[in-house]
Amino acid sequence: MHDNQDTGGLRQLPFMGVIYVVAEAEKLGFYNGHPDWCNLGQGQPEVGEVQGAPPRLQAVTLRPEDHAYGPIHGTVELRQRVAEHYNRLYRRGRRSHYTADNVAIAAGGRLALTRGIFSLGPVNVGYQLPDYTAYEDMLGAQMSRLTPIPLRTDEKAGFTLSAARFEQAARDFGLQAMLLSNPCNPTGRVIQGEQLSQWVGIARHQQCTLLLDEFYSHYIYDGAGNPGQRPVSAAEFVEDVDKDPVLLFDGLTKNFRYPGWRLGWVVGPKAMIKCMITAGSSVDGGPSRMVQRAAHEVLAPDAADQETSALRQCFARKRNATVSALKELGVRLPWEPEGTFYAWGALDRLPEALADGQKFFRAALQHQVMTVPGEFFDVNPGKHRQGASPLRQWMRFSFGPPHDIVTRGLQRLNAMVKDHA
Ligand SMILES: Cc1ncc(COP(=O)(O)O)c(C=O)c1O
């Protein structure tokens, strides 16, 4: 993955995850929006008009104060709006509620997460396998201070960490922090209801700070593939918003389909948010004011509810189309997506030439279809684990693109498999 150019005092980091997929596809002529390519590797949702959703925002006006620095952790107006969003969705009738002081805004989800990890002390931090590729570098970059502890899940465990397993690990390893995406990218599994309540309780009793990446909190489906009734967030199970050690990361990237706006946030106890503000001041200079003003509009209660329920309808249809097409072409889906816009499938029943993530990926590129090999999600900070990944026969298929592109991509994969039969 490295070329041999002299980079002087700079280190050459390999491309990872979706970025690697895109770089390989570009070598074959792909560019974003290319009419002949189907990007089923895509980590972003479709960004155009969706039936039943409010019209896409078309304009934002610059104000004189926008030319200046804004507050490092976001404007008080937007922080207040985000707090109200959580109180409205998850904290009705609860004794404690989030305020602007419980929220920090950052320019995108990865930056918010980076700030969170940057703020951790010299602790053992648990993370789940498989999980979101970007965690590898976020954790790896802080290993002079942090000790990342992997907790692997597998097909038998439903690719989910049970609350009991979390509790055991928290005790055995003295975890003072635990990072995971829920709903999970790439597996589409969701910890919810009683299990999620137990997770929050364990975090509280073990004093283990949960860094919960809830970027897909509104992409929820029931077992039959119907749109879920409501979003999922640990905010529902927090007892005291200033005491329970729970940091929630979310933003406009997925749930509001504005990935290019670069707007993310973290919600949690005031004292922890304060630590992250201090860390933020050296990591970045704070988010842009005009984007925050636009975000305020997006999070207006009626508009927000209209958008998120329309997206669940739209993505549930694509989920079901993806699941049936993948099954038809022989991909095994032991756990159908209950969240996110990804299907996580095993290739072990495919013809030998395709029964491996890398081989499948390369072959699909020849058909101008992008997919992501499962081993990319075998997060490995510092590259300390050696040898072949147990995820090498798994693949992530995205139904982020518009329906017609998803369908076309799956048809091409079907033809590819038939060619190999
Ligand atoms: C699990 C998860 N968290 C966070 C993000 C962050 O998104 P961004 O930095 O684009 O806002 C992503 C995007 O792919 C994701 O999949």
GROMACS .gro file of N, CA and C in nm, residues 244-350:
model
  321
  244ASP      N    1  -2.356   0.961   3.577
  244ASP     CA    2  -2.328   0.837   3.504
  244ASP      C    3  -2.218   0.863   3.400
  245PRO      N    4  -2.114   0.778   3.397
  245PRO     CA    5  -2.001   0.805   3.308
  245PRO      C    6  -2.030   0.759   3.164
  246VAL      N    7  -2.122   0.828   3.100
  246VAL     CA    8  -2.164   0.788   2.966
  246VAL      C    9  -2.148   0.906   2.870
  247LEU      N   10  -2.063   0.887   2.768
  247LEU     CA   11  -2.043   0.989   2.665
  247LEU      C   12  -2.106   0.938   2.536
  248LEU      N   13  -2.195   1.017   2.481
  248LEU     CA   14  -2.267   0.976   2.360
  248LEU      C   15  -2.222   1.062   2.242
  249PHE      N   16  -2.182   0.994   2.134
  249PHE     CA   17  -2.133   1.065   2.016
  249PHE      C   18  -2.236   1.048   1.903
  250ASP      N   19  -2.269   1.158   1.842
  250ASP     CA   20  -2.362   1.152   1.728
  250ASP      C   21  -2.344   1.281   1.648
  251GLY      N   22  -2.427   1.302   1.547
  251GLY     CA   23  -2.411   1.422   1.466
  251GLY      C   24  -2.503   1.420   1.346
  252LEU      N   25  -2.475   1.506   1.251
  252LEU     CA   26  -2.563   1.517   1.134
  252LEU      C   27  -2.522   1.423   1.021
  253THR      N   28  -2.406   1.355   1.036
  253THR     CA   29  -2.348   1.278   0.926
  253THR      C   30  -2.441   1.170   0.870
  254LYS      N   31  -2.494   1.088   0.958
  254LYS     CA   32  -2.576   0.975   0.911
  254LYS      C   33  -2.724   1.003   0.937
  255ASN      N   34  -2.756   1.035   1.062
  255ASN     CA   35  -2.897   1.044   1.102
  255ASN      C   36  -2.972   1.159   1.036
  256PHE      N   37  -2.900   1.259   0.990
  256PHE     CA   38  -2.966   1.370   0.921
  256PHE      C   39  -2.915   1.386   0.778
  257ARG      N   40  -2.832   1.292   0.736
  257ARG     CA   41  -2.786   1.281   0.597
  257ARG      C   42  -2.716   1.407   0.545
  258TYR      N   43  -2.634   1.467   0.632
  258TYR     CA   44  -2.551   1.580   0.589
  258TYR      C   45  -2.403   1.552   0.621
  259PRO      N   46  -2.346   1.445   0.563
  259PRO     CA   47  -2.207   1.410   0.600
  259PRO      C   48  -2.106   1.521   0.567
  260GLY      N   49  -2.134   1.595   0.460
  260GLY     CA   50  -2.037   1.695   0.417
  260GLY      C   51  -2.035   1.820   0.505
  261TRP      N   52  -2.133   1.834   0.590
  261TRP     CA   53  -2.136   1.954   0.675
  261TRP      C   54  -2.032   1.947   0.786
  262ARG      N   55  -1.986   1.828   0.815
  262ARG     CA   56  -1.888   1.806   0.922
  262ARG      C   57  -1.940   1.859   1.054
  263LEU      N   58  -2.046   1.800   1.101
  263LEU     CA   59  -2.099   1.843   1.231
  263LEU      C   60  -2.131   1.723   1.320
  264GLY      N   61  -2.059   1.712   1.429
  264GLY     CA   62  -2.081   1.605   1.526
  264GLY      C   63  -2.091   1.664   1.665
  265TRP      N   64  -2.132   1.580   1.760
  265TRP     CA   65  -2.138   1.629   1.897
  265TRP      C   66  -2.112   1.516   1.996
  266VAL      N   67  -2.085   1.556   2.118
  266VAL     CA   68  -2.075   1.460   2.227
  266VAL      C   69  -2.161   1.514   2.340
  267VAL      N   70  -2.235   1.422   2.403
  267VAL     CA   71  -2.325   1.457   2.513
  267VAL      C   72  -2.283   1.374   2.634
  268GLY      N   73  -2.270   1.435   2.749
  268GLY     CA   74  -2.228   1.361   2.868
  268GLY      C   75  -2.222   1.449   2.991
  269PRO      N   76  -2.168   1.395   3.101
  269PRO     CA   77  -2.160   1.473   3.225
  269PRO      C   78  -2.079   1.601   3.206
  270LYS      N   79  -2.126   1.708   3.268
  270LYS     CA   80  -2.062   1.840   3.252
  270LYS      C   81  -1.911   1.834   3.272
  271ALA      N   82  -1.869   1.766   3.382
  271ALA     CA   83  -1.726   1.767   3.416
  271ALA      C   84  -1.645   1.700   3.304
  272MET      N   85  -1.701   1.596   3.243
  272MET     CA   86  -1.628   1.526   3.135
  272MET      C   87  -1.626   1.612   3.010
  273ILE      N   88  -1.735   1.680   2.983
  273ILE     CA   89  -1.741   1.767   2.865
  273ILE      C   90  -1.635   1.876   2.877
  274LYS      N   91  -1.619   1.925   2.998
  274LYS     CA   92  -1.519   2.029   3.023
  274LYS      C   93  -1.378   1.979   2.988
  275CYS      N   94  -1.348   1.855   3.027
  275CYS     CA   95  -1.216   1.797   2.994
  275CYS      C   96  -1.199   1.794   2.842
  276MET      N   97  -1.307   1.761   2.772
  276MET     CA   98  -1.296   1.748   2.628
  276MET      C   99  -1.280   1.884   2.560
  277ILE      N  100  -1.332   1.987   2.624
  277ILE     CA  101  -1.316   2.122   2.567
  277ILE      C  102  -1.167   2.159   2.573
  278THR      N  103  -1.107   2.131   2.687
  278THR     CA  104  -0.965   2.165   2.704
  278THR      C  105  -0.883   2.088   2.601
  279ALA      N  106  -0.914   1.958   2.587
  279ALA     CA  107  -0.841   1.878   2.488
  279ALA      C  108  -0.868   1.934   2.348
  280GLY      N  109  -0.991   1.975   2.326
  280GLY     CA  110  -1.030   2.026   2.194
  280GLY      C  111  -0.948   2.146   2.152
  281SER      N  112  -0.907   2.225   2.247
  281SER     CA  113  -0.841   2.348   2.208
  281SER      C  114  -0.705   2.324   2.145
  282SER      N  115  -0.647   2.206   2.167
  282SER     CA  116  -0.523   2.180   2.094
  282SER      C  117  -0.547   2.089   1.974
  283VAL      N  118  -0.657   2.013   1.975
  283VAL     CA  119  -0.684   1.924   1.862
  283VAL      C  120  -0.740   2.004   1.744
  284ASP      N  121  -0.830   2.098   1.772
  284ASP     CA  122  -0.887   2.179   1.663
  284ASP      C  123  -0.940   2.309   1.721
  285GLY      N  124  -0.978   2.401   1.633
  285GLY     CA  125  -1.017   2.534   1.679
  285GLY      C  126  -1.166   2.554   1.690
  286GLY      N  127  -1.242   2.443   1.689
  286GLY     CA  128  -1.388   2.457   1.704
  286GLY      C  129  -1.457   2.460   1.569
  287PRO      N  130  -1.585   2.424   1.570
  287PRO     CA  131  -1.662   2.413   1.445
  287PRO      C  132  -1.704   2.549   1.391
  288SER      N  133  -1.739   2.552   1.261
  288SER     CA  134  -1.777   2.678   1.198
  288SER      C  135  -1.916   2.722   1.245
  289ARG      N  136  -1.930   2.851   1.262
  289ARG     CA  137  -2.058   2.904   1.314
  289ARG      C  138  -2.173   2.888   1.215
  290MET      N  139  -2.142   2.907   1.087
  290MET     CA  140  -2.256   2.904   0.993
  290MET      C  141  -2.315   2.763   0.983
  291VAL      N  142  -2.227   2.664   0.989
  291VAL     CA  143  -2.279   2.527   0.985
  291VAL      C  144  -2.363   2.501   1.109
  292GLN      N  145  -2.322   2.555   1.221
  292GLN     CA  146  -2.399   2.534   1.344
  292GLN      C  147  -2.535   2.600   1.336
  293ARG      N  148  -2.541   2.716   1.270
  293ARG     CA  149  -2.671   2.782   1.255
  293ARG      C  150  -2.764   2.696   1.169
  294ALA      N  151  -2.707   2.641   1.062
  294ALA     CA  152  -2.788   2.555   0.976
  294ALA      C  153  -2.832   2.430   1.054
  295ALA      N  154  -2.742   2.378   1.137
  295ALA     CA  155  -2.774   2.257   1.215
  295ALA      C  156  -2.890   2.284   1.311
  296HIS      N  157  -2.897   2.405   1.362
  296HIS     CA  158  -3.003   2.443   1.452
  296HIS      C  159  -3.138   2.422   1.384
  297GLU      N  160  -3.143   2.456   1.257
  297GLU     CA  161  -3.265   2.441   1.179
  297GLU      C  162  -3.298   2.292   1.159
  298VAL      N  163  -3.194   2.214   1.128
  298VAL     CA  164  -3.214   2.071   1.102
  298VAL      C  165  -3.270   2.001   1.226
  299LEU      N  166  -3.230   2.048   1.344
  299LEU     CA  167  -3.271   1.983   1.469
  299LEU      C  168  -3.401   2.040   1.526
  300ALA      N  169  -3.468   2.128   1.453
  300ALA     CA  170  -3.599   2.174   1.499
  300ALA      C  171  -3.688   2.050   1.514
  301PRO      N  172  -3.761   2.036   1.625
  301PRO     CA  173  -3.826   1.907   1.654
  301PRO      C  174  -3.909   1.848   1.539
  302ASP      N  175  -3.994   1.927   1.475
  302ASP     CA  176  -4.079   1.868   1.371
  302ASP      C  177  -3.996   1.821   1.252
  303ALA      N  178  -3.901   1.906   1.211
  303ALA     CA  179  -3.816   1.871   1.096
  303ALA      C  180  -3.733   1.747   1.129
  304ALA      N  181  -3.680   1.743   1.250
  304ALA     CA  182  -3.594   1.629   1.288
  304ALA      C  183  -3.675   1.499   1.287
  305ASP      N  184  -3.795   1.503   1.342
  305ASP     CA  185  -3.877   1.381   1.347
  305ASP      C  186  -3.919   1.337   1.207
  306GLN      N  187  -3.951   1.437   1.125
  306GLN     CA  188  -3.994   1.404   0.988
  306GLN      C  189  -3.879   1.339   0.911
  307GLU      N  190  -3.760   1.394   0.927
  307GLU     CA  191  -3.642   1.340   0.856
  307GLU      C  192  -3.613   1.197   0.904
  308THR      N  193  -3.608   1.179   1.034
  308THR     CA  194  -3.562   1.049   1.084
  308THR      C  195  -3.666   0.940   1.061
  309SER      N  196  -3.795   0.976   1.062
  309SER     CA  197  -3.889   0.867   1.035
  309SER      C  198  -3.893   0.837   0.886
  310ALA      N  199  -3.875   0.939   0.801
  310ALA     CA  200  -3.869   0.911   0.656
  310ALA      C  201  -3.746   0.827   0.624
  311LEU      N  202  -3.635   0.855   0.691
  311LEU     CA  203  -3.515   0.777   0.657
  311LEU      C  204  -3.530   0.631   0.700
  312ARG      N  205  -3.600   0.610   0.811
  312ARG     CA  206  -3.620   0.468   0.852
  312ARG      C  207  -3.705   0.393   0.749
  313GLN      N  208  -3.807   0.462   0.696
  313GLN     CA  209  -3.891   0.397   0.593
  313GLN      C  210  -3.805   0.364   0.471
  314CYS      N  211  -3.734   0.465   0.424
  314CYS     CA  212  -3.656   0.452   0.301
  314CYS      C  213  -3.547   0.345   0.317
  315PHE      N  214  -3.477   0.348   0.429
  315PHE     CA  215  -3.366   0.255   0.446
  315PHE      C  216  -3.414   0.114   0.481
  316ALA      N  217  -3.532   0.103   0.539
  316ALA     CA  218  -3.585  -0.032   0.565
  316ALA      C  219  -3.613  -0.101   0.430
  317ARG      N  220  -3.664  -0.026   0.334
  317ARG     CA  221  -3.689  -0.086   0.202
  317ARG      C  222  -3.558  -0.133   0.139
  318LYS      N  223  -3.455  -0.050   0.149
  318LYS     CA  224  -3.326  -0.088   0.089
  318LYS      C  225  -3.263  -0.204   0.166
  319ARG      N  226  -3.282  -0.204   0.296
  319ARG     CA  227  -3.231  -0.314   0.380
  319ARG      C  228  -3.288  -0.447   0.332
  320ASN      N  229  -3.421  -0.447   0.312
  320ASN     CA  230  -3.487  -0.573   0.276
  320ASN      C  231  -3.445  -0.619   0.136
  321ALA      N  232  -3.432  -0.522   0.045
  321ALA     CA  233  -3.389  -0.557  -0.091
  321ALA      C  234  -3.246  -0.614  -0.086
  322THR      N  235  -3.162  -0.555  -0.004
  322THR     CA  236  -3.022  -0.599   0.005
  322THR      C  237  -3.014  -0.740   0.065
  323VAL      N  238  -3.089  -0.759   0.173
  323VAL     CA  239  -3.085  -0.891   0.240
  323VAL      C  240  -3.131  -1.000   0.144
  324SER      N  241  -3.241  -0.977   0.072
  324SER     CA  242  -3.287  -1.087  -0.013
  324SER      C  243  -3.193  -1.108  -0.132
  325ALA      N  244  -3.139  -1.000  -0.188
  325ALA     CA  245  -3.047  -1.018  -0.302
  325ALA      C  246  -2.919  -1.090  -0.258
  326LEU      N  247  -2.867  -1.056  -0.143
  326LEU     CA  248  -2.743  -1.121  -0.097
  326LEU      C  249  -2.767  -1.269  -0.071
  327LYS      N  250  -2.881  -1.299  -0.010
  327LYS     CA  251  -2.911  -1.441   0.019
  327LYS      C  252  -2.921  -1.517  -0.113
  328GLU      N  253  -2.985  -1.454  -0.211
  328GLU     CA  254  -3.003  -1.521  -0.339
  328GLU      C  255  -2.869  -1.551  -0.405
  329LEU      N  256  -2.772  -1.461  -0.387
  329LEU     CA  257  -2.645  -1.489  -0.453
  329LEU      C  258  -2.551  -1.575  -0.369
  330GLY      N  259  -2.599  -1.619  -0.253
  330GLY     CA  260  -2.523  -1.718  -0.176
  330GLY      C  261  -2.442  -1.661  -0.060
  331VAL      N  262  -2.458  -1.532  -0.031
  331VAL     CA  263  -2.390  -1.477   0.086
  331VAL      C  264  -2.473  -1.516   0.209
  332ARG      N  265  -2.406  -1.563   0.312
  332ARG     CA  266  -2.475  -1.607   0.433
  332ARG      C  267  -2.491  -1.489   0.527
  333LEU      N  268  -2.614  -1.466   0.572
  333LEU     CA  269  -2.642  -1.353   0.663
  333LEU      C  270  -2.702  -1.406   0.792
  334PRO      N  271  -2.619  -1.460   0.881
  334PRO     CA  272  -2.676  -1.518   1.003
  334PRO      C  273  -2.743  -1.413   1.091
  335TRP      N  274  -2.700  -1.289   1.080
  335TRP     CA  275  -2.759  -1.182   1.159
  335TRP      C  276  -2.797  -1.068   1.066
  336GLU      N  277  -2.924  -1.059   1.035
  336GLU     CA  278  -2.967  -0.952   0.944
  336GLU      C  279  -2.962  -0.818   1.016
  337PRO      N  280  -2.938  -0.709   0.940
  337PRO     CA  281  -2.920  -0.579   1.007
  337PRO      C  282  -3.042  -0.536   1.087
  338GLU      N  283  -3.018  -0.500   1.213
  338GLU     CA  284  -3.125  -0.439   1.294
  338GLU      C  285  -3.098  -0.290   1.311
  339GLY      N  286  -2.984  -0.245   1.258
  339GLY     CA  287  -2.949  -0.104   1.260
  339GLY      C  288  -2.849  -0.074   1.151
  340THR      N  289  -2.808   0.051   1.137
  340THR     CA  290  -2.712   0.101   1.036
  340THR      C  291  -2.767   0.087   0.893
  341PHE      N  292  -2.678   0.107   0.794
  341PHE     CA  293  -2.717   0.075   0.656
  341PHE      C  294  -2.614  -0.021   0.596
  342TYR      N  295  -2.579  -0.122   0.678
  342TYR     CA  296  -2.483  -0.223   0.633
  342TYR      C  297  -2.538  -0.363   0.656
  343ALA      N  298  -2.511  -0.451   0.558
  343ALA     CA  299  -2.538  -0.593   0.578
  343ALA      C  300  -2.402  -0.661   0.593
  344TRP      N  301  -2.392  -0.749   0.690
  344TRP     CA  302  -2.265  -0.814   0.726
  344TRP      C  303  -2.279  -0.960   0.691
  345GLY      N  304  -2.208  -1.003   0.588
  345GLY     CA  305  -2.232  -1.137   0.538
  345GLY      C  306  -2.107  -1.222   0.528
  346ALA      N  307  -2.128  -1.354   0.534
  346ALA     CA  308  -2.017  -1.450   0.523
  346ALA      C  309  -2.011  -1.503   0.380
  347LEU      N  310  -1.888  -1.519   0.330
  347LEU     CA  311  -1.868  -1.560   0.191
  347LEU      C  312  -1.838  -1.710   0.180
  348ASP      N  313  -1.844  -1.782   0.294
  348ASP     CA  314  -1.792  -1.919   0.295
  348ASP      C  315  -1.869  -2.018   0.208
  349ARG      N  316  -1.987  -1.980   0.159
  349ARG     CA  317  -2.060  -2.074   0.072
  349ARG      C  318  -2.048  -2.035  -0.075
  350LEU      N  319  -1.967  -1.935  -0.103
  350LEU     CA  320  -1.952  -1.892  -0.243
  350LEU      C  321  -1.846  -1.978  -0.312
   0.00000   0.00000   0.00000
